[in-house]
Tab-separated table of C-alpha atoms and ligand atoms in Angstrom:
chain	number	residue	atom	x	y	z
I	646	UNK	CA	85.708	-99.026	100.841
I	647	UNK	CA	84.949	-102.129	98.841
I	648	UNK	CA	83.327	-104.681	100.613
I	649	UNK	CA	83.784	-107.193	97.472
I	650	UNK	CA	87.103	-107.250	98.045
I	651	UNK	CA	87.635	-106.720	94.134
I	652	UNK	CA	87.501	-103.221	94.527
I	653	UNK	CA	90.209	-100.579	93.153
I	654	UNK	CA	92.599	-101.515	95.897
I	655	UNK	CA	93.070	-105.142	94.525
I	656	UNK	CA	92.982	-105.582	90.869
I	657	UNK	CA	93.857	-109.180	90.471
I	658	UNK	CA	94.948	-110.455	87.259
I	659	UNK	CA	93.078	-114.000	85.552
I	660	UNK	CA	92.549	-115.369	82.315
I	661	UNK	CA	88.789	-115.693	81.293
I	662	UNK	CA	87.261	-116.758	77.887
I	663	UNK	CA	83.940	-115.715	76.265
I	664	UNK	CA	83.120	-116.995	73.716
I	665	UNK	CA	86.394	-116.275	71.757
I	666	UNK	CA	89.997	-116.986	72.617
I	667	UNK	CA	91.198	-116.677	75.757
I	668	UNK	CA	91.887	-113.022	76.954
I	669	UNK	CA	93.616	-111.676	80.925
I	670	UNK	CA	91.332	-109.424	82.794
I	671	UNK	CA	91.770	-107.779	85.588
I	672	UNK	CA	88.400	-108.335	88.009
I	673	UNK	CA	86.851	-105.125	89.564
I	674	UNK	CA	83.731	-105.357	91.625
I	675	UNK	CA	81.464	-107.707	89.684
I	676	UNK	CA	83.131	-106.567	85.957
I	677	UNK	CA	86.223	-107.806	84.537
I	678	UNK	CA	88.621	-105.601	82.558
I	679	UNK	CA	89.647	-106.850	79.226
I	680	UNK	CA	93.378	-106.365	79.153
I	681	UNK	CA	93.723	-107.737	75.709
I	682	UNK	CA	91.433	-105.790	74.179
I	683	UNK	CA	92.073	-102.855	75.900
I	684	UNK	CA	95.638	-103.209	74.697
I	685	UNK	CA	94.823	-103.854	71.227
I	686	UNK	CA	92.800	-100.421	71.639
I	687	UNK	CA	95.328	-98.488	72.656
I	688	UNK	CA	94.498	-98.206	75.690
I	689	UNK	CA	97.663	-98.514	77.499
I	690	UNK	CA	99.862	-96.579	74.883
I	691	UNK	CA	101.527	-94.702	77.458
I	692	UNK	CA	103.661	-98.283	78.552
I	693	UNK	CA	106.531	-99.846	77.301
I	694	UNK	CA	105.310	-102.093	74.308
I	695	UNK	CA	106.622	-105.530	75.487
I	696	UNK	CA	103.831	-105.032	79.010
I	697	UNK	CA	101.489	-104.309	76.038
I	698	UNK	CA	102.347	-107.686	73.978
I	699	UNK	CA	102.456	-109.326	77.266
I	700	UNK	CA	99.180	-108.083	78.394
I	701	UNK	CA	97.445	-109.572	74.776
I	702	UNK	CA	98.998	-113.016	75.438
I	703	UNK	CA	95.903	-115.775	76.291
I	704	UNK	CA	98.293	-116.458	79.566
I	705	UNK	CA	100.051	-114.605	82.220
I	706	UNK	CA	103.416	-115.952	81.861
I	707	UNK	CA	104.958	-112.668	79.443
I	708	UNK	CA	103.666	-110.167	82.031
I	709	UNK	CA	104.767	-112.509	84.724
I	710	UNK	CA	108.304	-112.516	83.163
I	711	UNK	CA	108.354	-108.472	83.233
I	712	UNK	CA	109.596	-108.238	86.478
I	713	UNK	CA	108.402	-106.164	89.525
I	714	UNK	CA	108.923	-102.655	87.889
I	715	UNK	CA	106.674	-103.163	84.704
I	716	UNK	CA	104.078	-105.292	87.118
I	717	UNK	CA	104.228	-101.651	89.110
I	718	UNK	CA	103.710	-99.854	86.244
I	719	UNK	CA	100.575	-101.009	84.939
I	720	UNK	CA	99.127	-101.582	88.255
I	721	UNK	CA	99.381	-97.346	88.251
I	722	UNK	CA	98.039	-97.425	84.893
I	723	UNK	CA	95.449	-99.707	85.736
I	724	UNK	CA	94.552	-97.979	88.531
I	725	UNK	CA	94.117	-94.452	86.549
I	726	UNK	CA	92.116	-95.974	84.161
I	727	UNK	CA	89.981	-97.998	86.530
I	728	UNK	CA	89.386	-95.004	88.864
I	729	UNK	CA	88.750	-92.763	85.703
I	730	UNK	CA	86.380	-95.303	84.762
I	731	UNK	CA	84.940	-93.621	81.218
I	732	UNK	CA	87.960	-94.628	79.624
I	733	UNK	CA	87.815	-98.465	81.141
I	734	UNK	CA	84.181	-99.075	80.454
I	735	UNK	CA	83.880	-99.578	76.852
I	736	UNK	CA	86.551	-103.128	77.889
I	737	UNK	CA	84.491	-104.169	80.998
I	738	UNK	CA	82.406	-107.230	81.070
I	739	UNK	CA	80.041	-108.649	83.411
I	740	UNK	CA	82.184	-111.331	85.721
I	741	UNK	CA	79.279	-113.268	85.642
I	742	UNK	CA	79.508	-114.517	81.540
I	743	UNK	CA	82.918	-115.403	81.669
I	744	UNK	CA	84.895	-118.702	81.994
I	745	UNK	CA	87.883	-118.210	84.010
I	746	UNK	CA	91.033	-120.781	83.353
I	747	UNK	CA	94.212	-121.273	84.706
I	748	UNK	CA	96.059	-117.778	84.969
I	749	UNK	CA	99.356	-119.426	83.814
I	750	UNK	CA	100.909	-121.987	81.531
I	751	UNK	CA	102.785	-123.910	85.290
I	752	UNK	CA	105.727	-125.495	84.430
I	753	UNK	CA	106.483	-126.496	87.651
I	754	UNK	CA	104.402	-127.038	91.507
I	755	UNK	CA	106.372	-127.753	94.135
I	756	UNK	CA	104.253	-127.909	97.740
I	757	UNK	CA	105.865	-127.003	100.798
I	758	UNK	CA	105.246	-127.921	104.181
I	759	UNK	CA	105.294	-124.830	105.741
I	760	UNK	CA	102.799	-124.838	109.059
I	761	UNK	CA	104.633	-126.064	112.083
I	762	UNK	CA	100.949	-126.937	113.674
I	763	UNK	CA	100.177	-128.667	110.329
I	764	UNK	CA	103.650	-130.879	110.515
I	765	UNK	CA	102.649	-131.367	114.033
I	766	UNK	CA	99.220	-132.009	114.513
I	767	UNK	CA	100.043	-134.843	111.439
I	768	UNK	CA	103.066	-135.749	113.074
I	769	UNK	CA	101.592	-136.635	116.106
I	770	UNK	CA	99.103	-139.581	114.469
I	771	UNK	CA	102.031	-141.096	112.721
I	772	UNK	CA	105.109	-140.688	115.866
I	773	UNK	CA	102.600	-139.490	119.144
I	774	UNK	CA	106.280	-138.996	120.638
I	775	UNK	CA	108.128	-136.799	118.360
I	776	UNK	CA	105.763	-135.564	115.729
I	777	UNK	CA	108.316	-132.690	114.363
I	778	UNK	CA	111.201	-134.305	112.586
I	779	UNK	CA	114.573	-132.736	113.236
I	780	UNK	CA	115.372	-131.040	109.616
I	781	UNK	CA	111.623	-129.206	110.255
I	782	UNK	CA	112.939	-126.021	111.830
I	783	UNK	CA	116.263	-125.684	110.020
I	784	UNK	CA	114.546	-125.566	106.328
I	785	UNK	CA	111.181	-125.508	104.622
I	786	UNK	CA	110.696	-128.768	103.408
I	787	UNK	CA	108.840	-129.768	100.381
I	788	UNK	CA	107.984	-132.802	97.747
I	789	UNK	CA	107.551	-131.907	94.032
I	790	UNK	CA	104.177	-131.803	92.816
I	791	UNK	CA	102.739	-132.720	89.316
I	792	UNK	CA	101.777	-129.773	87.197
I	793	UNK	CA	99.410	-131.299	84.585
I	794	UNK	CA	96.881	-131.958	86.780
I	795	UNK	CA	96.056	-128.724	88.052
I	796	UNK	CA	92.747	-127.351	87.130
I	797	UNK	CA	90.877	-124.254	87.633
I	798	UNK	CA	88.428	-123.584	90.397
I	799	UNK	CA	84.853	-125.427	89.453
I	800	UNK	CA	86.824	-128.116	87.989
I	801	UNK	CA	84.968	-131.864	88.931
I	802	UNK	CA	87.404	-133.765	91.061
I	803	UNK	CA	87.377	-137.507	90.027
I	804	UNK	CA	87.970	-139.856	93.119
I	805	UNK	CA	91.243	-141.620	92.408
I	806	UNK	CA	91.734	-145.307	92.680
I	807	UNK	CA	95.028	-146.737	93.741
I	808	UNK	CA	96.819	-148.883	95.823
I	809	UNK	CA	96.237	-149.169	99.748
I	810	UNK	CA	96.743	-151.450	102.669
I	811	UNK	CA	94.423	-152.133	105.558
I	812	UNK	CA	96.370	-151.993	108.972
I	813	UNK	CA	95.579	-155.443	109.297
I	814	UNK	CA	95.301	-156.804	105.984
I	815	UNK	CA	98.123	-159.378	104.697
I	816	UNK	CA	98.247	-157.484	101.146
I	817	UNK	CA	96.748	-154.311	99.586
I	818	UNK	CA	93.970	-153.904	97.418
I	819	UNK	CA	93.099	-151.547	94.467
I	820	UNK	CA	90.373	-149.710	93.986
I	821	UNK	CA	88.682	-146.150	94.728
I	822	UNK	CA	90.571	-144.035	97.913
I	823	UNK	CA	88.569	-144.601	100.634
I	824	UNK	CA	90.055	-141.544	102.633
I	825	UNK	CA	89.837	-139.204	99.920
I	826	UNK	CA	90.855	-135.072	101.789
I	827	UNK	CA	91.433	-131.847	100.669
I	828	UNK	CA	94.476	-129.571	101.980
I	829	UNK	CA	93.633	-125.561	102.555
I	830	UNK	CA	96.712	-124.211	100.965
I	831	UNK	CA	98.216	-120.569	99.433
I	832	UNK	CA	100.043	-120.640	96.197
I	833	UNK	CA	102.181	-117.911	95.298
I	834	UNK	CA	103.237	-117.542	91.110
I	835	UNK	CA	106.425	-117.018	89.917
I	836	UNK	CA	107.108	-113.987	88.140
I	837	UNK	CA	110.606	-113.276	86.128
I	838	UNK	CA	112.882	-117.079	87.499
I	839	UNK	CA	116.193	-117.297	88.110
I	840	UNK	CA	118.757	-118.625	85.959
I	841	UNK	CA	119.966	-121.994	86.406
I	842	UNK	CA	122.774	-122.209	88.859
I	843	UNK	CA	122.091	-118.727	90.454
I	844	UNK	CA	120.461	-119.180	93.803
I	845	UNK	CA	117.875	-116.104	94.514
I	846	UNK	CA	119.170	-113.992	97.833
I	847	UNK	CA	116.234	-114.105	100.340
I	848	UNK	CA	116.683	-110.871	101.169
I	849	UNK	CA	115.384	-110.273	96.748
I	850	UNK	CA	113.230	-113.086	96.875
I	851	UNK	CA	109.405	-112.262	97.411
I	852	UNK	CA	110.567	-109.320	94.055
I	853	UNK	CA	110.095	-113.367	92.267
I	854	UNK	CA	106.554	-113.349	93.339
I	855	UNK	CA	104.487	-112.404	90.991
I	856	UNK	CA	101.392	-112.755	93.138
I	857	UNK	CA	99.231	-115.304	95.428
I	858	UNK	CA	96.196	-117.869	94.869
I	859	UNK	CA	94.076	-120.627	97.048
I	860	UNK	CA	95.353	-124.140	96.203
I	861	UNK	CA	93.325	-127.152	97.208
I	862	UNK	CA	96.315	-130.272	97.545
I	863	UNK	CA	93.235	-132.845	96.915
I	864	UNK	CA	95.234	-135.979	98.650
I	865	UNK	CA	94.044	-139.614	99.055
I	866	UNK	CA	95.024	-140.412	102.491
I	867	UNK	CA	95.315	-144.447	101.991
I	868	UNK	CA	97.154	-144.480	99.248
I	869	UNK	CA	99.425	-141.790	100.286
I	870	UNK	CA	100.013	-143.942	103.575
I	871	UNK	CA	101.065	-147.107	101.656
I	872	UNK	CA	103.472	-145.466	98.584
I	873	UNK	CA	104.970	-142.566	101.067
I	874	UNK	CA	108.021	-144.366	102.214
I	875	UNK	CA	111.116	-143.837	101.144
I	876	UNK	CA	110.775	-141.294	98.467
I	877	UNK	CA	107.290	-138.772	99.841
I	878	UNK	CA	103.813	-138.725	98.004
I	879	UNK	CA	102.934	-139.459	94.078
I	880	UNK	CA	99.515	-140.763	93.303
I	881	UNK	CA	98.061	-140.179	96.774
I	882	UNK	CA	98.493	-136.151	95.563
I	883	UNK	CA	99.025	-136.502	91.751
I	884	UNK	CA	95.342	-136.767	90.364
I	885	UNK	CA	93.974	-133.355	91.097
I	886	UNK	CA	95.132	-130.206	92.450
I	887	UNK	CA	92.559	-127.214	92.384
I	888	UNK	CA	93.783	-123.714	92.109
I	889	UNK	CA	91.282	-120.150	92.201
I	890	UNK	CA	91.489	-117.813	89.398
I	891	UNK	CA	92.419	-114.662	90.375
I	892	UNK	CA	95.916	-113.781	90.824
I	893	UNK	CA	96.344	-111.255	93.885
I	894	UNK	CA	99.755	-109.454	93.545
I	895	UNK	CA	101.973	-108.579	96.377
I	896	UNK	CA	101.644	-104.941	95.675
I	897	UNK	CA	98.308	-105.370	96.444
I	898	UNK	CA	99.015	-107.166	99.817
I	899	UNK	CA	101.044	-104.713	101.187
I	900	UNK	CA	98.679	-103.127	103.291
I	901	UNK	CA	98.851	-106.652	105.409
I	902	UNK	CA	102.348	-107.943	105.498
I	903	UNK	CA	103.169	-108.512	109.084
I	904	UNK	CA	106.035	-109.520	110.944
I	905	UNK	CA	106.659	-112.871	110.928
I	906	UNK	CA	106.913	-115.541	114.059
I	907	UNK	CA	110.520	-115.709	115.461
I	908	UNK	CA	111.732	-118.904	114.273
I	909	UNK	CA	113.760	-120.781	116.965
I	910	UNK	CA	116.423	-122.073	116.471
I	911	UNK	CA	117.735	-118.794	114.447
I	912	UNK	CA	117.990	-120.173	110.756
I	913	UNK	CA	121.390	-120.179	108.878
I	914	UNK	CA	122.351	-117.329	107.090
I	915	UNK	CA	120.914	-117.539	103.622
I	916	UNK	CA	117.539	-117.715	105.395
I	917	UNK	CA	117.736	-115.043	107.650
I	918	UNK	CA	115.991	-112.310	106.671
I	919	UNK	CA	115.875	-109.271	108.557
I	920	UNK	CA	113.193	-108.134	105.576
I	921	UNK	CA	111.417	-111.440	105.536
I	922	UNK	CA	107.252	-110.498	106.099
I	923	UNK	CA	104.079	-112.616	106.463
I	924	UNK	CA	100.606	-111.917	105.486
I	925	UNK	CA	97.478	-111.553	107.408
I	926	UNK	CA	95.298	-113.289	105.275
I	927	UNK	CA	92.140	-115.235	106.836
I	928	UNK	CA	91.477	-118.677	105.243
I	929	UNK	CA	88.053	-120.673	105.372
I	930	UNK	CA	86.869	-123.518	104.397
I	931	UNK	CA	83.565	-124.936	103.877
I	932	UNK	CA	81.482	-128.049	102.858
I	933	UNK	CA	78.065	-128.746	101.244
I	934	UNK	CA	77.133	-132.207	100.899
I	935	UNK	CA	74.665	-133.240	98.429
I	936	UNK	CA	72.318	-133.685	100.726
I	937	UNK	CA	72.676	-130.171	101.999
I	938	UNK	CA	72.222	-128.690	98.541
I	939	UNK	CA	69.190	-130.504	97.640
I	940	UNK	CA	67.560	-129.282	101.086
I	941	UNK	CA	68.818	-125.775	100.644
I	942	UNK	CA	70.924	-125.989	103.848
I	943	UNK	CA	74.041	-123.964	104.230
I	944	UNK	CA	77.616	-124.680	103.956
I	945	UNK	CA	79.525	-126.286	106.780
I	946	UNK	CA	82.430	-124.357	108.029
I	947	UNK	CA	85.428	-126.489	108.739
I	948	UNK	CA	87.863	-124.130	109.608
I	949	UNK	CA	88.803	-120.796	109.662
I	950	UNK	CA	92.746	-119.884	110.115
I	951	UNK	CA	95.461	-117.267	108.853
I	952	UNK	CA	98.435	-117.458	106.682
I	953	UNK	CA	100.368	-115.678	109.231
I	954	UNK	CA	100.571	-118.682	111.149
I	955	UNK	CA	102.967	-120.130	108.868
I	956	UNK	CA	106.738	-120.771	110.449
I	957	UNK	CA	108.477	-120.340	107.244
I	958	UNK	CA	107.735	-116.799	104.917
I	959	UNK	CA	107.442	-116.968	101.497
I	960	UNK	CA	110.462	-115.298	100.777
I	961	UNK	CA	112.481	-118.262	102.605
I	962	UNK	CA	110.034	-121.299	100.705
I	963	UNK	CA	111.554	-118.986	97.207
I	964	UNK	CA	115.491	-118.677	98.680
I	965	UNK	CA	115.885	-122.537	99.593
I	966	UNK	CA	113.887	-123.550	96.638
I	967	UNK	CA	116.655	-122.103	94.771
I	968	UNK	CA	120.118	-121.872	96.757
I	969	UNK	CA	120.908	-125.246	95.321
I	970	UNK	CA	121.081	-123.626	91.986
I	971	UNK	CA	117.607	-124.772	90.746
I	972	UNK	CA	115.658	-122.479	88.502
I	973	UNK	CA	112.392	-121.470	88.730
I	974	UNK	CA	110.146	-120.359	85.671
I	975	UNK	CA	107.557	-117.773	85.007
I	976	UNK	CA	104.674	-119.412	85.815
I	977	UNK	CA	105.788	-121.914	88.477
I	978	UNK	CA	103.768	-122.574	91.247
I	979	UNK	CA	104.832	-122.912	95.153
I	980	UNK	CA	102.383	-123.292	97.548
I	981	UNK	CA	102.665	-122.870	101.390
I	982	UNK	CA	101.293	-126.612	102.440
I	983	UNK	CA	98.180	-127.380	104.571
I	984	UNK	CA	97.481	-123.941	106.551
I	985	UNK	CA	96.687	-124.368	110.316
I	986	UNK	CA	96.728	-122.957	113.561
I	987	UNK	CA	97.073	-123.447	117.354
I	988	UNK	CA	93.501	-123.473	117.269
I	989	UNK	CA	91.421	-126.655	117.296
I	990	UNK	CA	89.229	-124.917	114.595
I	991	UNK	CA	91.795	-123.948	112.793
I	992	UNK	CA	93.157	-127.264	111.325
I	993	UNK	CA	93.029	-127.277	107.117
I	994	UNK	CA	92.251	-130.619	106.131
I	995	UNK	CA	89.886	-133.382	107.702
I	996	UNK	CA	93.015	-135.685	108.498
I	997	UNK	CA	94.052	-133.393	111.115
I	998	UNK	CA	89.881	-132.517	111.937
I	999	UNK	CA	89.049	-136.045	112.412
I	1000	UNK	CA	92.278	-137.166	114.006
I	1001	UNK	CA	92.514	-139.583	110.584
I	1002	UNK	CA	89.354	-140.735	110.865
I	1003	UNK	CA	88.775	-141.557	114.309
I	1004	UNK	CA	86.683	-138.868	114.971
I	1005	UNK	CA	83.965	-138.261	112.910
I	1006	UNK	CA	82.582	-134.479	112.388
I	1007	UNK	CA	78.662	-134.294	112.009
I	1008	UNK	CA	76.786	-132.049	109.359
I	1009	UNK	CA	74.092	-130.160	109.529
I	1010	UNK	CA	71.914	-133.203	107.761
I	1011	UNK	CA	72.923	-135.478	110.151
I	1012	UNK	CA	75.597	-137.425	107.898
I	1013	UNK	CA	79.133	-138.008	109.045
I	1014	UNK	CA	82.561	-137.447	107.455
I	1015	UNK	CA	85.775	-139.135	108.077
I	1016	UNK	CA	87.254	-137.987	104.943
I	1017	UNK	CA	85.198	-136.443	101.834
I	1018	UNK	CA	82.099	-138.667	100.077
I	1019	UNK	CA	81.154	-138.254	96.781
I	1020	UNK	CA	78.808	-135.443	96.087
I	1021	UNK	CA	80.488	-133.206	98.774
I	1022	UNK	CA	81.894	-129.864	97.184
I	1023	UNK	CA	84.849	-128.153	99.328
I	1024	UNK	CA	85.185	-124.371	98.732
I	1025	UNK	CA	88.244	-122.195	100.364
I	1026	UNK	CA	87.992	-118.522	100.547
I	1027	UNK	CA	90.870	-116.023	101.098
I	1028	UNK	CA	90.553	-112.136	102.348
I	1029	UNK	CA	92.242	-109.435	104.024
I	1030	UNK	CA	90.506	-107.415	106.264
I	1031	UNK	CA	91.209	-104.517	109.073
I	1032	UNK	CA	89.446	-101.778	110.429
I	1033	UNK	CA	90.561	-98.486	108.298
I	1034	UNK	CA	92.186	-100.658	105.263
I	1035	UNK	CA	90.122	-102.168	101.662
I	1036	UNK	CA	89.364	-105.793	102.065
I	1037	UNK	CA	91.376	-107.396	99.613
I	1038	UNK	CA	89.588	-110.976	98.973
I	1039	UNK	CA	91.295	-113.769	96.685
I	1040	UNK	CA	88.341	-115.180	95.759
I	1041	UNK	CA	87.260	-118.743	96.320
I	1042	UNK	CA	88.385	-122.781	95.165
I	1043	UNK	CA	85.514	-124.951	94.994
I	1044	UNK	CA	85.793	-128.496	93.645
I	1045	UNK	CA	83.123	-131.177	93.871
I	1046	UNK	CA	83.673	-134.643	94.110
I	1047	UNK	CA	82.805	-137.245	91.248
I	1048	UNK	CA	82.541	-140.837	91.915
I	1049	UNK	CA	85.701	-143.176	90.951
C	810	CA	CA1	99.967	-130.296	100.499
């Protein structure tokens, strides 16, 4: 059993350079698998030759835009070859020497909103008497990101300035956030859209995911406070959003899809999904001041939690996204909003950890956070684990945070 959780069982795809242009590998154990090259050595003669164009592209959009059977068959493939391994090893390289980029070329990120304890826990700061608005249980709501600032994992994070107003102050002021947070989040890919004006069927909607990564929302809490009203956040969110670099397909997750929660009331029809599945998929997140690293002291945990939590399934964020007729693209990006949990440790950013500020958490060194400093690096790790199945991990999102 592979305790990496990049063993045989997983095979996620990524986009890595060394060197030369950019190639897609597949990661297994501490190698990657160079699916361009392996392609252009006829390595994968036995599939259909657009998977083996797609597979040489320096992005996953073309494979993404195969669909779910062509995805299924080189996963087999990849799997022979991998589990073969003589045949695989002249296109392995060492993970370590590689630069990994964004998987895809994203058109479009839209962020939902999907964790009822999230939406309530945040609710409660802003309305302490009734934190859950009343469309939240009828339909996953969302606001529509901005795709060209998403960068891969390792990726500085630049502390935005913008505009913000004290409680108490008679104006606001510009300058550098001053409540600058991250957001633990999932993001599941697009693979093959739908064409414009034909809404996707939730009962066929998770065969549109092409697979799953960690998504850090970076958002600036003061200036998302002051612009929010009426039309939802744009600069508070809009300067950075991390993503990691491995792409873990649903095939792959199959092992941990779970019944969801029963949602109550019972949704209307074109959510309802008597097929509609969650994942068990354990979320952390740590911190490491700059302090901590120059003393050698460990990361902070701030959480830990589980997708499963979520009230809405994937399948339901990809069905309302798209019963109005919009169409989504190879490539897009949707991600499941700020995961938390009943738990008090299970709460995925530091607005919701330190009540907005009001309660400090302590590090190890001694220092305090309200919201992030800069310095402090925030890393999110993703894995699938039960007794009798292969861990399954999806890697990590670390971003570190560069003065204004
Ligand atoms: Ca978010």
């Amino acid at each position: 059993m592979a305790v990496s959780g990049f063993g045989i069982e997983n095979l996620p795809y990524g986009v890595f350079r060394r060197g030369g242009p950019p190639s897609i590998g597949v990661a297994i154990e501490e190698s990657i698998f160079d699916l361009r090259r392996a392609a252009e050595g006829g390595l994968l003669a036995a599939l259909p030759p657009e998977t083996r164009e797609a597979c040489a592209m320096p992005r996953l959009n073309e494979l993404m835009s195969l669909g779910r059977r062509r995805w299924r068959e080189l996963r087999a493939q990849l799997t022979e070859l991998l589990a073969a391994r003589a045949p695989a090893e002249p296109f392995l390289l060492p993970r370590a020497d590689t630069t990994m980029l964004l998987p895809a070329d994203i058109g479009d990120y839209t962020d939902f909103y999907a964790s009822i304890h999230h939406a309530t826990n945040v609710g409660r700061l802003f309305r302490p008497d009734h934190p859950l608005l009343p469309n939240y249980r009828w339909m996953p709501i969302a606001y529509h990101g901005r795709a060209s600032s998403i960068v891969p994992s390792g990726t500085a994070v630049r502390r935005p300035r913008g505009q913000a107003k004290d409680a108490d102050a008679a104006a606001p002021r510009f300058g550098p956030s001053q409540a600058l947070d991250y957001e633990l989040e999932v993001g599941f890919l697009i693979g093959d859209g739908n064409p414009p004006g034909e809404p996707v069927p939730v009962d066929a909607a998770e065969d549109r995911i092409f697979g799953v990564c960690l998504v850090n929302d970076w958002s600036a809490r003061d200036i998302q406070a002051w612009e929010y009203q009426p039309l939802g956040p744009f600069l508070g969110k809009s300067f950075a959003t991390s993503i990691s670099p491995w792409v873990v397909t649903l095939d792959a997750l199959e092992p941990y899809r779970v019944a969801p929660a029963p949602l109550d009331p019972a949704p209307l029809p074109y959510l309802a999904s008597p097929a509609g599945r969650a994942i068990d998929l354990t979320l952390e997140v740590e911190l490491t001041s700059a302090r901590m690293r120059a003393t050698g002291i460990a990361p902070f945990r701030l959480s830990r939690g589980n997708l499963r939590d979520l009230y809405w399934t994937p399948a339901q964020m990809v069905a309302h996204h798209t019963s109005n007729g919009c169409n989504l693209r190879p490539g897009d990006l949707l991600a499941s909003g700020t995961v938390s949990g009943a738990a008090a440790d299970a709460r995925g950013c530091l607005l919701e950890i330190t009540r907005r500020g009001a309660e400090p958490l302590t590090l190890p060194t001694g220092e305090t956070r309200r919201f992030l400093e800069d310095g402090d690096e925030v890393i999110l790790r993703g894995w699938c684990e039960r007794e009798g199945l292969p861990r399954i991990a999806l890697g990590e999102c670390a971003g570190r945070i560069a003065r204004a």
